[in-house]
Short mmCIF file of C-alpha atoms and ligand atoms in Angstrom, two decimals:
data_model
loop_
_atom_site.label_atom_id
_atom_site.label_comp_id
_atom_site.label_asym_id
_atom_site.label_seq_id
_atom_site.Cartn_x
_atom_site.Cartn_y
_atom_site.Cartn_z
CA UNK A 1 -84.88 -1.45 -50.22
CA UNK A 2 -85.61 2.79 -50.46
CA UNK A 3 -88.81 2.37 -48.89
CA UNK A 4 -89.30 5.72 -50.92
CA UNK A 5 -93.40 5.26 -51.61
CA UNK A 6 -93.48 4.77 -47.19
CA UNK A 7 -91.38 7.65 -47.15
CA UNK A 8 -93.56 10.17 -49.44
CA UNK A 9 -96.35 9.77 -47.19
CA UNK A 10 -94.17 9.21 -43.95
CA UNK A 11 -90.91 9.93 -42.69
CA UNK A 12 -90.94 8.31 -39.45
CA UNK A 13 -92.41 5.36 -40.85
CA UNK A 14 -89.67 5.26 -43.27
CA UNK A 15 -87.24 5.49 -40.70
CA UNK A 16 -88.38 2.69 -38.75
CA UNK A 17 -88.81 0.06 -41.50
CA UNK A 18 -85.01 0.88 -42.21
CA UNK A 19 -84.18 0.90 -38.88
CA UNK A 20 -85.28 -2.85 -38.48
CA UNK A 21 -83.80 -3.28 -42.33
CA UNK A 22 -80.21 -2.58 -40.85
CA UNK A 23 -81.11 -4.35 -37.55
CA UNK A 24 -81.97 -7.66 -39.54
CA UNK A 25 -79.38 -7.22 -41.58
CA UNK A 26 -76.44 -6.45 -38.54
CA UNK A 27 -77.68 -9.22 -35.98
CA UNK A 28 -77.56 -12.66 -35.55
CA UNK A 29 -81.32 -13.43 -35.74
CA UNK A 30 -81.92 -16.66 -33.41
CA UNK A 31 -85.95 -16.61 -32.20
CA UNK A 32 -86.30 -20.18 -32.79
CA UNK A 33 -90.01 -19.10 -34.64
CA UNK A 34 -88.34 -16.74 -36.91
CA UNK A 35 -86.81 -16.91 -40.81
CA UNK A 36 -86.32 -15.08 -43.95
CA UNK A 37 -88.40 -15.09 -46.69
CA UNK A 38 -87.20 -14.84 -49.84
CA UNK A 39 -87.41 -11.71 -52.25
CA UNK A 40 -90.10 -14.26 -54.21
CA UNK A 41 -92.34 -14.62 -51.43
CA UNK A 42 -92.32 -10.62 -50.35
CA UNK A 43 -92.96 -9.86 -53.69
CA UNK A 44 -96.00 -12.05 -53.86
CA UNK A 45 -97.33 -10.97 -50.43
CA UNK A 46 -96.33 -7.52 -51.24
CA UNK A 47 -98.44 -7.41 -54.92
CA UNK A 48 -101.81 -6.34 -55.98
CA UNK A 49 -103.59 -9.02 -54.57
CA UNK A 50 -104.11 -6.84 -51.66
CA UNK A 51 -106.36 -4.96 -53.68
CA UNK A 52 -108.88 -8.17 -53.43
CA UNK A 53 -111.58 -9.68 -51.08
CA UNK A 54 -112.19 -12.97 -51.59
CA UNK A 55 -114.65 -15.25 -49.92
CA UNK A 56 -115.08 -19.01 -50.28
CA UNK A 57 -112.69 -21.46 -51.56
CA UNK A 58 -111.26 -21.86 -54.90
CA UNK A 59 -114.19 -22.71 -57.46
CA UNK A 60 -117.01 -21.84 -55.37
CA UNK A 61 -116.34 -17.96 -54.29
CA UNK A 62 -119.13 -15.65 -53.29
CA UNK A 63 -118.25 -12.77 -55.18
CA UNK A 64 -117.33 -12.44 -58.99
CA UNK A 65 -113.34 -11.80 -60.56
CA UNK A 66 -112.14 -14.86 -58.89
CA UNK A 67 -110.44 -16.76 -61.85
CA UNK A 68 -106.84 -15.45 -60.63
CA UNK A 69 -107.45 -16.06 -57.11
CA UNK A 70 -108.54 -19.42 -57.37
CA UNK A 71 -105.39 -20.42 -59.16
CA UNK A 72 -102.94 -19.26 -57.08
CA UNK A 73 -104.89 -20.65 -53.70
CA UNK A 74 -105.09 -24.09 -55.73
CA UNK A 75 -101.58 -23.99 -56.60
CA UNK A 76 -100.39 -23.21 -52.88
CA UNK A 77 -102.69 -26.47 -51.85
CA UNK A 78 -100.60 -28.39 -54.53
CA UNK A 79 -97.85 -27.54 -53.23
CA UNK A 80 -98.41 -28.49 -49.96
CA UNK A 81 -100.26 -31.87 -50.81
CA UNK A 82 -96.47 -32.34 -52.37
CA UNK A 83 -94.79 -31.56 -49.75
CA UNK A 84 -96.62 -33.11 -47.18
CA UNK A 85 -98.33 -35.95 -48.87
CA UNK A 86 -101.49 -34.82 -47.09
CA UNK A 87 -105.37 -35.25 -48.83
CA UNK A 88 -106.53 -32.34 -47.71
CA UNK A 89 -105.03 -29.13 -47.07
CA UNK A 90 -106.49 -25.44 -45.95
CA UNK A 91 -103.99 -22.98 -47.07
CA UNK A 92 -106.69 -20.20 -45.53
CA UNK A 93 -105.51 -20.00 -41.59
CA UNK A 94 -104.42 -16.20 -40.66
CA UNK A 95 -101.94 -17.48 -38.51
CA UNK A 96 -101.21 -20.96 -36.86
CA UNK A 97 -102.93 -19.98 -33.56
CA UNK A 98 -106.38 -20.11 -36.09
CA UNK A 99 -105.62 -22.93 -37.65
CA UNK A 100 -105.61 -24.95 -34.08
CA UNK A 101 -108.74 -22.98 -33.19
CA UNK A 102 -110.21 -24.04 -36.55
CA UNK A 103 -109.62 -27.71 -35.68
CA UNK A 104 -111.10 -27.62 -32.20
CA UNK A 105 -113.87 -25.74 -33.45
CA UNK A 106 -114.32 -28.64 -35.93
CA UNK A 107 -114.05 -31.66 -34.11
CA UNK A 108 -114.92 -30.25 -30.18
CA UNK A 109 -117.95 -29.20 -28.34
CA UNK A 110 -117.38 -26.03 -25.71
CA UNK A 111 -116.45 -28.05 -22.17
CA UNK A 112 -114.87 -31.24 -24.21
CA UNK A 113 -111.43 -31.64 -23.04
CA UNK A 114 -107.29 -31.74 -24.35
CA UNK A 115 -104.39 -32.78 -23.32
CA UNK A 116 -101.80 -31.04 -24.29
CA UNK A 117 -97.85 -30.42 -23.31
CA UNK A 118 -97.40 -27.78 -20.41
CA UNK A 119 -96.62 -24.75 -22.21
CA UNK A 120 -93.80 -24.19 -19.99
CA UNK A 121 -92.04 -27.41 -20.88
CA UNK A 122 -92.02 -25.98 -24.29
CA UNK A 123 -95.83 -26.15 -25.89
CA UNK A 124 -97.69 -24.05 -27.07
CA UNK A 125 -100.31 -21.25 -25.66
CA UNK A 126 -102.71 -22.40 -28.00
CA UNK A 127 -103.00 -25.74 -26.37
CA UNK A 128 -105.14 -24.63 -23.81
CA UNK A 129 -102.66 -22.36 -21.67
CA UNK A 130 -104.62 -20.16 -19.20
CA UNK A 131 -104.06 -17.13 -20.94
CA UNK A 132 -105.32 -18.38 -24.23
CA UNK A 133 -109.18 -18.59 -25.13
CA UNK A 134 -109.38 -22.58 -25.23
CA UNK A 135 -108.83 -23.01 -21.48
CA UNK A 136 -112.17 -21.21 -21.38
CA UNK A 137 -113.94 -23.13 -24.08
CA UNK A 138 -112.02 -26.35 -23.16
CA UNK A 139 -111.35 -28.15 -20.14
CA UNK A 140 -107.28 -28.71 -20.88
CA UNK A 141 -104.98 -30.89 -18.89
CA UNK A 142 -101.30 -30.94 -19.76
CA UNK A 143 -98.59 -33.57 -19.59
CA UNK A 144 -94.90 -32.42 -19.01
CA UNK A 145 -91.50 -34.00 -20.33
CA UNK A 146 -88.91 -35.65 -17.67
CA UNK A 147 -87.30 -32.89 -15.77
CA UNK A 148 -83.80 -34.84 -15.77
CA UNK A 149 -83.82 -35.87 -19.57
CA UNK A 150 -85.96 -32.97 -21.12
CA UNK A 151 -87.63 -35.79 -23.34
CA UNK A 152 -90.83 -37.07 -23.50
CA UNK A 153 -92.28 -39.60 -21.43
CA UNK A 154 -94.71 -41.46 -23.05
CA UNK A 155 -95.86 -43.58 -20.11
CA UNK A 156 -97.08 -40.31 -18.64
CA UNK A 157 -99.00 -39.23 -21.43
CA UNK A 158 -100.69 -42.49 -21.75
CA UNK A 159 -101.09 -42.35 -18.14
CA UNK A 160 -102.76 -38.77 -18.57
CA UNK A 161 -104.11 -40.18 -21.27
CA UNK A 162 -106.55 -42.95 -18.84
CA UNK A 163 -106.85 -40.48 -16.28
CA UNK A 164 -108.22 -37.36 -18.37
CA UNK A 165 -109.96 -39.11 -20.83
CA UNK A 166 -109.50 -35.97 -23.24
CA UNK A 167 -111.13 -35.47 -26.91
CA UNK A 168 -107.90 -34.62 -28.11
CA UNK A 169 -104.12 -35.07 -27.81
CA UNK A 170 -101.98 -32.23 -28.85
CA UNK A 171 -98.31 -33.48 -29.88
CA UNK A 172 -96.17 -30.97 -31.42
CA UNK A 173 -94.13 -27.94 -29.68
CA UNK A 174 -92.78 -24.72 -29.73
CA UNK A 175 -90.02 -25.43 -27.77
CA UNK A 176 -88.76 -29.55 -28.12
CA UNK A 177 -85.79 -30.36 -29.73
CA UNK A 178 -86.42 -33.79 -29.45
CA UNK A 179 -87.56 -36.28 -31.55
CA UNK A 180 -91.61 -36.74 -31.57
CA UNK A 181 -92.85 -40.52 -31.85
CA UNK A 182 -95.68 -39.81 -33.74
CA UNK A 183 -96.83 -43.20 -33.81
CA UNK A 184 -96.48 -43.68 -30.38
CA UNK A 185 -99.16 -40.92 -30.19
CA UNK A 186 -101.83 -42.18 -32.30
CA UNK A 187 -101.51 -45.77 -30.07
CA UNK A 188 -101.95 -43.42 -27.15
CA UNK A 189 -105.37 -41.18 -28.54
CA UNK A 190 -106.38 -44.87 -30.12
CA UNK A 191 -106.47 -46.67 -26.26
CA UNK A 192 -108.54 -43.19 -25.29
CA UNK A 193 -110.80 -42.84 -28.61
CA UNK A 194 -109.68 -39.27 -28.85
CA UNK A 195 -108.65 -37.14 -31.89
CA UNK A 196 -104.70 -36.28 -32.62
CA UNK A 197 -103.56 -32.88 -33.64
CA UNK A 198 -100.36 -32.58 -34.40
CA UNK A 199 -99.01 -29.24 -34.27
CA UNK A 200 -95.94 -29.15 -36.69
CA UNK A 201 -95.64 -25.11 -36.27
CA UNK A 202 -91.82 -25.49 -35.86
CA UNK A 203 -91.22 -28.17 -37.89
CA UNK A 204 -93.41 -27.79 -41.09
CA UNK A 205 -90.05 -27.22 -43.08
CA UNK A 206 -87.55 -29.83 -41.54
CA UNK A 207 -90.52 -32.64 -42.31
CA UNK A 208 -91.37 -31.32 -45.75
CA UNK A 209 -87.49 -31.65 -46.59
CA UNK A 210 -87.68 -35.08 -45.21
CA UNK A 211 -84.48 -34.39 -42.32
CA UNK A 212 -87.77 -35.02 -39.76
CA UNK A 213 -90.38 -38.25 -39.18
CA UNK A 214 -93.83 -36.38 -40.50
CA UNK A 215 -96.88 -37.27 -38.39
CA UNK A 216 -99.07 -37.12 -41.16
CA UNK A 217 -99.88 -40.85 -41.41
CA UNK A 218 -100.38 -40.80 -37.71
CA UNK A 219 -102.44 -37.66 -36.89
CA UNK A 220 -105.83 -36.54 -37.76
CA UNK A 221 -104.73 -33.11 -38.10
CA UNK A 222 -101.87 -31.51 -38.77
CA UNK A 223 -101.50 -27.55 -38.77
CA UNK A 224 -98.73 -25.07 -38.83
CA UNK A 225 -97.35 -21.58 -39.18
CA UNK A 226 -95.99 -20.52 -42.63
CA UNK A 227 -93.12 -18.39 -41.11
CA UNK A 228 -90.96 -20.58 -39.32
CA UNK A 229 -88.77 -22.88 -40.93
CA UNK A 230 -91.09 -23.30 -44.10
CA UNK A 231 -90.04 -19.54 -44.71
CA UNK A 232 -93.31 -19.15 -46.78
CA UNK A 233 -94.28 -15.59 -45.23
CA UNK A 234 -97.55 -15.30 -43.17
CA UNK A 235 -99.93 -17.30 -42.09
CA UNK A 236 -101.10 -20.95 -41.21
CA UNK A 237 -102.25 -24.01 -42.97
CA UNK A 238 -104.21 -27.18 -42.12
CA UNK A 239 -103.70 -30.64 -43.43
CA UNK A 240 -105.80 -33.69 -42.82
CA UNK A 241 -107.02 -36.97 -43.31
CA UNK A 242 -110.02 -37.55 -46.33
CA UNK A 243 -112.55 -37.72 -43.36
CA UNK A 244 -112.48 -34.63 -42.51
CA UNK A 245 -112.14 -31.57 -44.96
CA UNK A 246 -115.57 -30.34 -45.15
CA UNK A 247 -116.20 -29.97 -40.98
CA UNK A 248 -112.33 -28.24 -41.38
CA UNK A 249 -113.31 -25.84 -44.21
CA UNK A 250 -116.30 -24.71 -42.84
CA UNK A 251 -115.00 -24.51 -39.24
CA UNK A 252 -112.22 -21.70 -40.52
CA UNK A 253 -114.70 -20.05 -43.32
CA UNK A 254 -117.48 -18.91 -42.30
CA UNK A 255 -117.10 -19.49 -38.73
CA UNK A 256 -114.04 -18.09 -37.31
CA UNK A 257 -113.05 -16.35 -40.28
CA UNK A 258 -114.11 -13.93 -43.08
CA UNK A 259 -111.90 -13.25 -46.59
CA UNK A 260 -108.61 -15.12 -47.33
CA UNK A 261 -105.68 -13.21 -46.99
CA UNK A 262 -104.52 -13.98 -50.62
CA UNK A 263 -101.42 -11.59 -50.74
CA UNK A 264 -100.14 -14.14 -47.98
CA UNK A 265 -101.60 -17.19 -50.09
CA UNK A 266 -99.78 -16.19 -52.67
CA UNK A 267 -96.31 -15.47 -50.37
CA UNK A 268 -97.16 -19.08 -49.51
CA UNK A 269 -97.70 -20.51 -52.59
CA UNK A 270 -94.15 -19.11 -53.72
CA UNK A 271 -92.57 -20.09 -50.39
CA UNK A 272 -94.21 -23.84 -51.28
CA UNK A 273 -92.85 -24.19 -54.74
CA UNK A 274 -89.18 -22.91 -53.31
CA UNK A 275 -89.82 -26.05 -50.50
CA UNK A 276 -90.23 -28.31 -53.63
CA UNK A 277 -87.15 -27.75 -54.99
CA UNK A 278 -83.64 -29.22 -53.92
CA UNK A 279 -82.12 -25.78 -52.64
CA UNK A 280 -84.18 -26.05 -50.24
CA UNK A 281 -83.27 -29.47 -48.66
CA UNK A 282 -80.02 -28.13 -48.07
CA UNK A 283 -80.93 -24.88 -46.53
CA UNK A 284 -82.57 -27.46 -43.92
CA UNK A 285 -79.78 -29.68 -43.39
CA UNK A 286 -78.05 -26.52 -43.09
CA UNK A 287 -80.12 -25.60 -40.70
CA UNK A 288 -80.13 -28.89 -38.60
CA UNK A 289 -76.56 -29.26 -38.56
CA UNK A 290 -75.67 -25.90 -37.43
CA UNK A 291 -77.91 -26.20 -34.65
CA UNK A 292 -76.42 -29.83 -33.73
CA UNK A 293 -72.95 -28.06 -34.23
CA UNK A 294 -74.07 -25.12 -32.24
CA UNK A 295 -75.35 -27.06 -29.25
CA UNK A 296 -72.29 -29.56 -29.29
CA UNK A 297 -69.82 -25.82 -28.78
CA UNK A 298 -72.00 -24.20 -26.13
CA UNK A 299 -71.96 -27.71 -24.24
CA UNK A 300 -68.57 -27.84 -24.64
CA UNK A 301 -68.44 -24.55 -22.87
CA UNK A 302 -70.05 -25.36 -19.71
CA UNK A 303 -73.19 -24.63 -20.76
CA UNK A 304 -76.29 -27.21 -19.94
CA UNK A 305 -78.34 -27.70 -23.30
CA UNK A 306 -81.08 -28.70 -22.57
CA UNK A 307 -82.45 -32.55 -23.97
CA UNK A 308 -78.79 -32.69 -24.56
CA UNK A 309 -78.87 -31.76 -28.01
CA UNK A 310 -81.30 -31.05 -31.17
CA UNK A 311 -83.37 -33.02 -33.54
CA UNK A 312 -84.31 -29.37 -35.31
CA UNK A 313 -83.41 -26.15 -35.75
CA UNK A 314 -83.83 -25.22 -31.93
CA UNK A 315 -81.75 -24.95 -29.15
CA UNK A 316 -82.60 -24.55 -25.56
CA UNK A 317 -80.45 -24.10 -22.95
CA UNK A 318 -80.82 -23.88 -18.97
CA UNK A 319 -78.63 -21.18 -17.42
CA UNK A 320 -79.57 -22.31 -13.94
CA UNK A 321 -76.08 -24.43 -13.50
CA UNK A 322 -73.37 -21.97 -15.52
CA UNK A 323 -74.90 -18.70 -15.35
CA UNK A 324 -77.06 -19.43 -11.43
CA UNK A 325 -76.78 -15.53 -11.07
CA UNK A 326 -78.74 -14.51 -14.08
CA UNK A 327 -82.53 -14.57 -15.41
CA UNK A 328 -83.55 -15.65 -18.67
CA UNK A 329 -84.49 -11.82 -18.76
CA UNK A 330 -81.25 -10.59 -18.09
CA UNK A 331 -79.59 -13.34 -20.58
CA UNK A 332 -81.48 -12.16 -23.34
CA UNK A 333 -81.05 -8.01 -22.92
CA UNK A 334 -77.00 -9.28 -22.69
CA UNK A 335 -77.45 -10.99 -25.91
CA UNK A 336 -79.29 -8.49 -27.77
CA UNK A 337 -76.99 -5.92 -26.72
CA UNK A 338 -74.30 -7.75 -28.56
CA UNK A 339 -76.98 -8.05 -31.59
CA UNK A 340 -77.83 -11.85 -30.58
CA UNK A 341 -81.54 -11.95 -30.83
CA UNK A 342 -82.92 -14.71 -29.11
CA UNK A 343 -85.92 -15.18 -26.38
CA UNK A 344 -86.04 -16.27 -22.48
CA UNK A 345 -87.88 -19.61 -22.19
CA UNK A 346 -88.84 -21.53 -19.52
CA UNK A 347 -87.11 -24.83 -18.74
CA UNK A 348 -88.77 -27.92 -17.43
CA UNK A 349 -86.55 -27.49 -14.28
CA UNK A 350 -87.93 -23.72 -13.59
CA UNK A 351 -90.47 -23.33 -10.87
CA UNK A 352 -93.60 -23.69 -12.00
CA UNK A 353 -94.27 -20.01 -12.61
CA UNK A 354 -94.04 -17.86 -16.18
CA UNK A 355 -91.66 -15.33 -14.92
CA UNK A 356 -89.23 -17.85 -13.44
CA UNK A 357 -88.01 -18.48 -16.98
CA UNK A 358 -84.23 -19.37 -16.81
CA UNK A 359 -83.54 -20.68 -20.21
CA UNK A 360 -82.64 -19.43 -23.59
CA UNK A 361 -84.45 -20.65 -26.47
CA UNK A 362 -81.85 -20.24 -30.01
CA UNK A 363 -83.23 -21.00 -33.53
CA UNK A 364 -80.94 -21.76 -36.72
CA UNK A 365 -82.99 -21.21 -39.36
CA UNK A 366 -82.44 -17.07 -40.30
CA UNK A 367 -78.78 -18.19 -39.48
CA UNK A 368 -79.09 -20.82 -42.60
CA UNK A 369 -81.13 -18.86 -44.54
CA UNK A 370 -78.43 -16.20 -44.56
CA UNK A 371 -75.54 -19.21 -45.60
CA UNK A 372 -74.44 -19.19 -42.19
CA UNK A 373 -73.57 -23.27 -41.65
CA UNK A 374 -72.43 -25.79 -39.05
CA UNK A 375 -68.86 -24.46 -39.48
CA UNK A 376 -69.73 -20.73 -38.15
CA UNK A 377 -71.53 -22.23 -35.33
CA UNK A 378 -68.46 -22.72 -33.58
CA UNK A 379 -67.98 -18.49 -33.63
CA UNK A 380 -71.60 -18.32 -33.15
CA UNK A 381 -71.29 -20.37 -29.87
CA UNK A 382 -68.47 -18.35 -28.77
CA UNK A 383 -70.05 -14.93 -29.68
CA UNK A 384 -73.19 -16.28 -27.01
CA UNK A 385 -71.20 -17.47 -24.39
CA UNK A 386 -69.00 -14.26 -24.38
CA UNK A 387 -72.18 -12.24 -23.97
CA UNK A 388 -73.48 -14.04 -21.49
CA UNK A 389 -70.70 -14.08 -19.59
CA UNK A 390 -70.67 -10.11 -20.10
CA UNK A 391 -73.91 -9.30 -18.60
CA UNK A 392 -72.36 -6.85 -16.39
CA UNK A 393 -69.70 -5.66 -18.60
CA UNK A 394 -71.21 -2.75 -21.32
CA UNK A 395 -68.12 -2.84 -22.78
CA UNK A 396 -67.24 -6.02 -24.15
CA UNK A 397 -70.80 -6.36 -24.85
CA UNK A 398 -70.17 -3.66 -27.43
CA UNK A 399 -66.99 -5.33 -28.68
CA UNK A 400 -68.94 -8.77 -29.11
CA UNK A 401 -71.86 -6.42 -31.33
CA UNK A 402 -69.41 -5.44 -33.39
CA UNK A 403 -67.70 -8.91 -34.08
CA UNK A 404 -71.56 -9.91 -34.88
CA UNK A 405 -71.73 -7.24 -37.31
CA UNK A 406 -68.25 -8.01 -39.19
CA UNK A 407 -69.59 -11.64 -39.41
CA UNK A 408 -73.38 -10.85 -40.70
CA UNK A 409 -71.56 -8.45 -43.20
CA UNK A 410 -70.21 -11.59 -44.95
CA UNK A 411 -74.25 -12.94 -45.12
CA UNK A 412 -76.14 -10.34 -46.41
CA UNK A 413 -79.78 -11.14 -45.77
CA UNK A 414 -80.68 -9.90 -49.77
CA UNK A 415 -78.01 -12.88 -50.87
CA UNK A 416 -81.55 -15.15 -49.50
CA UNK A 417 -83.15 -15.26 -52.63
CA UNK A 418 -83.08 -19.16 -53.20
C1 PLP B 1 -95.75 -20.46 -33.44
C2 PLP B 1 -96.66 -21.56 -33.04
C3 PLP B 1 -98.05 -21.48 -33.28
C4 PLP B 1 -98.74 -20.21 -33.69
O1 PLP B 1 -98.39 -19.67 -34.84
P1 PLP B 1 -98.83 -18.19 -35.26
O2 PLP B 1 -98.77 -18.32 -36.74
O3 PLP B 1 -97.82 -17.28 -34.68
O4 PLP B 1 -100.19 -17.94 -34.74
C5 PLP B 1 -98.81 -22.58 -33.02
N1 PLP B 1 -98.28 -23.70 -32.52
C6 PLP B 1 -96.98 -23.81 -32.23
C7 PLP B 1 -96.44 -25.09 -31.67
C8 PLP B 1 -96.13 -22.73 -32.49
O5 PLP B 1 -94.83 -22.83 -32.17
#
């Protein structure tokens, strides 16, 4: 891509979007959160729709020229109904921080309470983490996972469960590459009478393709990102249960948000219809069995993976026993020097404060995207553990970048088109 319209009415502009072109394109993308979208999907979010504003839902819009609009938006809900076997779906969330605010805003009164997993045993900031604006509209309690497994212990949540009394139990993680007993959650919010979001964020993809149990039958709510490993461009989406669309709807339009972003409905609706089709079931077992394969190497090396393995496309590790002399910090400048992107994370043995974060959180799905698969993992592994254990050696950090770039150069990121 010229980026030659950016570059007629900026240079530096220009510059940076190929700047982060090449850097895509030369590094080993691993934030657990991230993917590539296909050509498709950019050229839907990247169309005329931008030109619109459209209020309302499909067939009952507040302004006129709609026709288009609503069916594109009534595709993308198709789509998803497909793919999820939901009744309801909201394809309108800006993001999937809005869609969980659009569900507590639905089903919660200000001071009601959730229980949620401790954001630094891997959930989310949205589920009521102090920094976040439902720990001041909400009174949230969290439950953790077992320090020594890094699983979840569902005798403490239903313990939580009796002591809290919440509204609603949050299942569903940014960081857990364990398996989620869904079931196991709606016995829990059924003994408590309280609601049960789950938040399939990560996972939206690895369910949809069927590699994953889906909570839907289990959970009042479900809501998610669009980005991760769905890889349908921006945004969020909500499905639910038959009782509730109408207090969903309304919570998200009119009263948290205004116009739907319809170039991003429409990068969804594309990114949908490519998660119907049975290309994409392979880009997630791709994607699941090079993060298996990956963990399996790095704990071969020494290296403690933390939950002992992967259910998804995430792994986390905990560089507290192998690598005691560096930070999650300093792990993930080494690794970025030598073009391996991937975030600091804190693990449920770090002391219970954000900055003590001594993990690494990788992510497989740009990796299988690309048509990187379970048998490059092996190099992959190698690649991480080299940098890490070159933290204080610029050097062979810049060897290691260029053995990253040799290998992305045989997975061009414009090869993604399926
Ligand atoms: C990423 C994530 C979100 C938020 O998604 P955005 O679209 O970035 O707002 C919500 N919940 C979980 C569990 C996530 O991992």
């Amino acid at each position: 891509m010229s980026y030659e319209h950016v570059g007629s009415v900026t240079q530096e502009l220009r510059q940076s979007l190929e700047a982060e072109h090449a850097r895509q394109d030369q590094s080993l993308m691993m934030i657990g959160s991230e993917n590539i979208a296909s050509s498709a999907v950019r050229e839907a979010q990247g169309s005329m729709l931008t030109n619109r504003n459209v209020l309302g839902y499909p067939d009952s819009r507040l302004y006129p020229g709609a026709d288009s609009m609503d069916a594109i938006e009534s595709f993308a809900i198709q789509c998803a109904k497909d793919l999820w076997d939901a009744d309801h779906v909201n394809v309108q969330p800006h993001s999937g921080s809005l869609a969980n605010l659009a569900v507590y805003l639905a089903v919660l009164d200000p001071g009601d309470s959730i229980l949620a997993l401790d954001p630094r045993d891997g959930g989310h900031i949205t589920h009521g983490d102090d920094r976040h604006i439902t720990s001041d509209l909400y009174e949230t309690f969290y439950y953790h996972v077992d320090p020594a497994t890094g699983q979840l212990d569902y005798e403490e949540i239903a313990d939580r469960a009796k002591a809290v009394d919440p509204d609603l139990i949050i299942s569903g993680y940014s960081a857990y590459p364990g398996e989620i007993d869904w079931a196991r959650f709606r016995t829990i919010t059924d003994a408590v009478d309280a609601f049960h979001l789950a938040d399939i964020a990560h996972i939206a993809g690895i369910i949809a393709a069927g590699e994953y149990p889906s909570p839907v039958a289990h959970a009042d709510f479900c809501t998610g990102s669009r980005y991760k490993t769905i890889r349908a461009g921006r945004g969020g989406f909500i499905l639910c249960d038959q009782q509730y669309p109408d207090v969903v709807d309304t919570a998200l339009f009119l009263y948290l948000q205004g116009g739907a972003a319809l170039p991003n409905i429409a990068g969804k609706a594309v990114g949908f219809a490519e998660a119907l089709r049975p290309e994409f079931q392979t880009y997630i077992q791709r994607t699941v069995t090079s993060a298996k394969a990956l963990a399996t190497r790095l704990s071969e090396s020494g290296i403690d993976v933390v939950a002992n393995g992967t259910k998804t496309h995430i792994v986390v590790i905990n560089l507290q026993t192998s690598h005691p002399d560096l930070t999650g910090s300093e792990a993930e400048r080494a690794l970025e020097d030598a073009r391996i992107v991937a975030n600091k994370i804190t693990v449920p043995t770090d002391p219970r404060h954000p900055s003590g974060a001594s993990g690494i959180r990788f992510g497989t799905s740009c990796l299988a995207s690309r048509g990187l698969g379970p048998e490059e993992m092996e190099t992959v592994a190698d690649l991480i553990v080299r940098a890490l254990n070159a933290a204080t050696d610029p050097e062979e950090r810049n060897r290691i970048a260029q053995n990253v770039a040799a290998l992305c150069h045989q997975y061009p990121i414009s090869d993604t088109e399926a």
